[in-house]
C-alpha atoms as one frame of an Amber mdcrd trajectory, in Angstrom:
protein
 -39.922 -88.000-125.225 -39.089 -86.757-128.947 -37.588 -83.331-128.938 -38.844
 -80.802-131.524 -36.317 -79.359-133.765 -38.037 -76.085-133.282 -36.708 -76.058
-129.703 -33.424 -77.645-130.552 -30.061 -75.912-129.894 -29.266 -77.013-133.617
 -31.974 -74.515-134.978 -31.958 -71.679-132.564 -33.559 -69.168-135.327 -36.710
 -71.362-135.709 -37.735 -70.925-131.899 -40.694 -69.077-131.427 -39.178 -66.380
-129.468 -36.581 -66.081-131.847 -39.088 -65.479-134.838 -41.027 -63.091-132.689
 -38.012 -61.065-131.944 -37.044 -60.758-135.428 -40.554 -59.616-136.590 -40.873
 -57.173-133.657 -37.722 -55.148-134.403 -38.813 -53.820-137.757 -42.346 -53.311
-136.278 -40.933 -51.119-133.552 -38.912 -49.045-136.068 -41.993 -48.812-138.459
 -43.554 -46.880-135.625 -40.780 -44.525-135.190 -39.766 -44.108-138.834 -42.070
 -45.567-141.191 -39.881 -45.401-144.378 -36.891 -47.099-142.471 -39.284 -49.589
-140.674 -40.641 -50.863-144.161 -37.194 -51.387-145.406 -36.167 -53.290-142.437
 -39.400 -55.179-142.355 -38.770 -56.263-146.086 -35.232 -57.370-145.384 -35.644
 -58.888-141.974 -38.772 -61.157-142.388 -36.701 -64.215-143.416 -36.870 -66.323
-140.467 -35.241 -69.465-141.647 -33.069 -70.765-144.703 -34.640 -73.968-144.582
 -31.642 -75.957-144.127 -30.945 -77.469-140.523 -27.794 -75.833-139.340 -27.625
 -72.862-141.548 -28.775 -69.908-139.718 -30.239 -66.680-141.293 -27.390 -64.188
-141.427 -29.385 -60.585-141.029 -26.233 -58.749-142.703 -25.393 -61.442-145.181
 -24.338 -58.830-148.019 -21.837 -57.117-145.967 -20.472 -60.571-144.599 -20.081
 -61.560-148.252 -18.317 -58.401-149.284 -15.866 -58.870-146.285 -15.435 -62.545
-147.158 -14.893 -61.845-150.918 -12.209 -59.141-150.038 -10.504 -61.543-147.833
 -10.540 -64.060-150.449  -8.938 -61.711-153.238  -6.224 -60.896-150.710  -5.292
 -64.383-149.798  -5.134 -65.266-153.452  -2.245 -62.814-154.097   0.062 -65.463
-152.516  -0.764 -67.827-155.345   1.214 -67.315-158.565  -0.907 -65.149-161.099
  -0.646 -67.761-163.812  -2.114 -70.468-161.681  -5.460 -71.324-163.270  -6.979
 -71.940-159.772  -6.025 -68.326-158.982  -7.584 -67.073-162.243 -10.792 -68.930
-161.640 -11.318 -68.030-158.329 -10.458 -64.376-158.788 -13.030 -64.246-161.668
 -15.773 -66.000-159.569 -15.032 -63.830-156.363 -14.769 -60.434-158.448 -18.100
 -61.037-160.229 -19.889 -62.141-156.881 -18.353 -59.104-154.897 -19.343 -56.626
-157.796 -22.961 -57.982-157.519 -23.068 -57.572-153.680 -21.414 -54.054-153.974
 -23.853 -52.662-156.511 -27.139 -54.224-155.300 -28.468 -54.118-151.873 -31.701
 -56.418-152.105 -30.739 -59.775-151.047 -33.215 -61.669-153.407 -31.669 -59.740
-156.262 -28.112 -60.741-155.376 -29.369 -64.328-155.119 -31.426 -64.350-158.391
 -28.088 -62.620-160.035 -25.499 -64.922-158.795 -27.883 -68.034-159.158 -25.863
 -70.185-156.386 -28.482 -70.328-153.732 -29.426 -68.207-150.646 -26.907 -65.515
-149.430 -26.267 -67.774-146.320 -25.237 -70.658-148.794 -22.907 -68.213-150.351
 -21.315 -67.317-147.202 -20.751 -71.103-146.231 -19.147 -71.417-149.892 -16.873
 -68.171-149.340 -15.772 -69.579-145.875 -14.895 -73.147-147.362 -12.839 -71.320
-150.223 -10.876 -69.327-147.743 -10.036 -72.772-145.923  -9.073 -74.285-149.342
  -6.540 -71.616-150.355  -3.758 -72.350-147.774  -4.142 -76.019-148.771  -3.852
 -75.128-152.350  -0.673 -72.963-151.572   0.664 -76.062-149.742  -0.213 -78.525
-152.504   0.962 -75.977-155.393  -0.639 -78.169-158.248   0.550 -75.447-160.580
   4.247 -76.519-159.894   4.644 -79.457-162.262   8.257 -80.856-162.085  10.138
 -80.465-165.260  10.922 -84.116-165.423   7.104 -84.924-165.256   6.217 -85.901
-169.009   2.558 -86.723-169.764   2.595 -89.675-172.167  -0.375 -90.327-174.409
  -0.858 -91.521-177.905  -3.759 -90.478-180.171  -4.141 -92.075-183.408  -6.085
 -89.287-185.284  -7.027 -91.864-188.016  -8.641 -94.324-185.477  -9.959 -91.760
-183.022 -13.522 -92.113-183.763 -13.117 -95.960-183.657 -11.831 -95.725-180.212
 -14.668 -93.616-178.781 -17.486 -95.582-177.166 -20.782 -95.828-179.194 -23.818
 -94.385-177.713 -26.547 -97.040-176.903 -29.105 -97.673-179.481 -32.593 -96.047
-178.879 -35.274 -98.909-178.399 -37.574 -99.149-181.354 -41.014 -97.845-181.052
 -43.720-100.272-180.619 -46.549-100.060-183.012 -50.119-100.264-181.591
């Protein structure tokens, strides 16, 4: 018999009982404290990311701030002049600044423009996995005997460039 993804262990947040539980919490708060309940309702109505295996993270903003802080801390062991560190610090500081200054998840997503908060979390986790590997590989340590050999004849530079394909002639009707 075909097993539905909605009841699969791969997508626990799409199960009907999980969806109802997510909606019920803010509704209970709405009865006790209407202002707080409305805030929770607007922030917790996201039931799915739409990606199999990528669950909704209710406190995604806080998780991101923590991951970005850890990333910046881990980068301290890489030389300050390494372009990898410079680039990752710029991106991380920008994203962390957005997360710290904006509370609305949708606004964070539209400001950073790199997908949903859950995708940003996955990306930040992968970056944290990459940092130790980059330390091990140390691409910024180029041996002094390493010489890059290349010749560029400025006079024939344009001749060496590939020519773009010609556009087809328009047919007359």
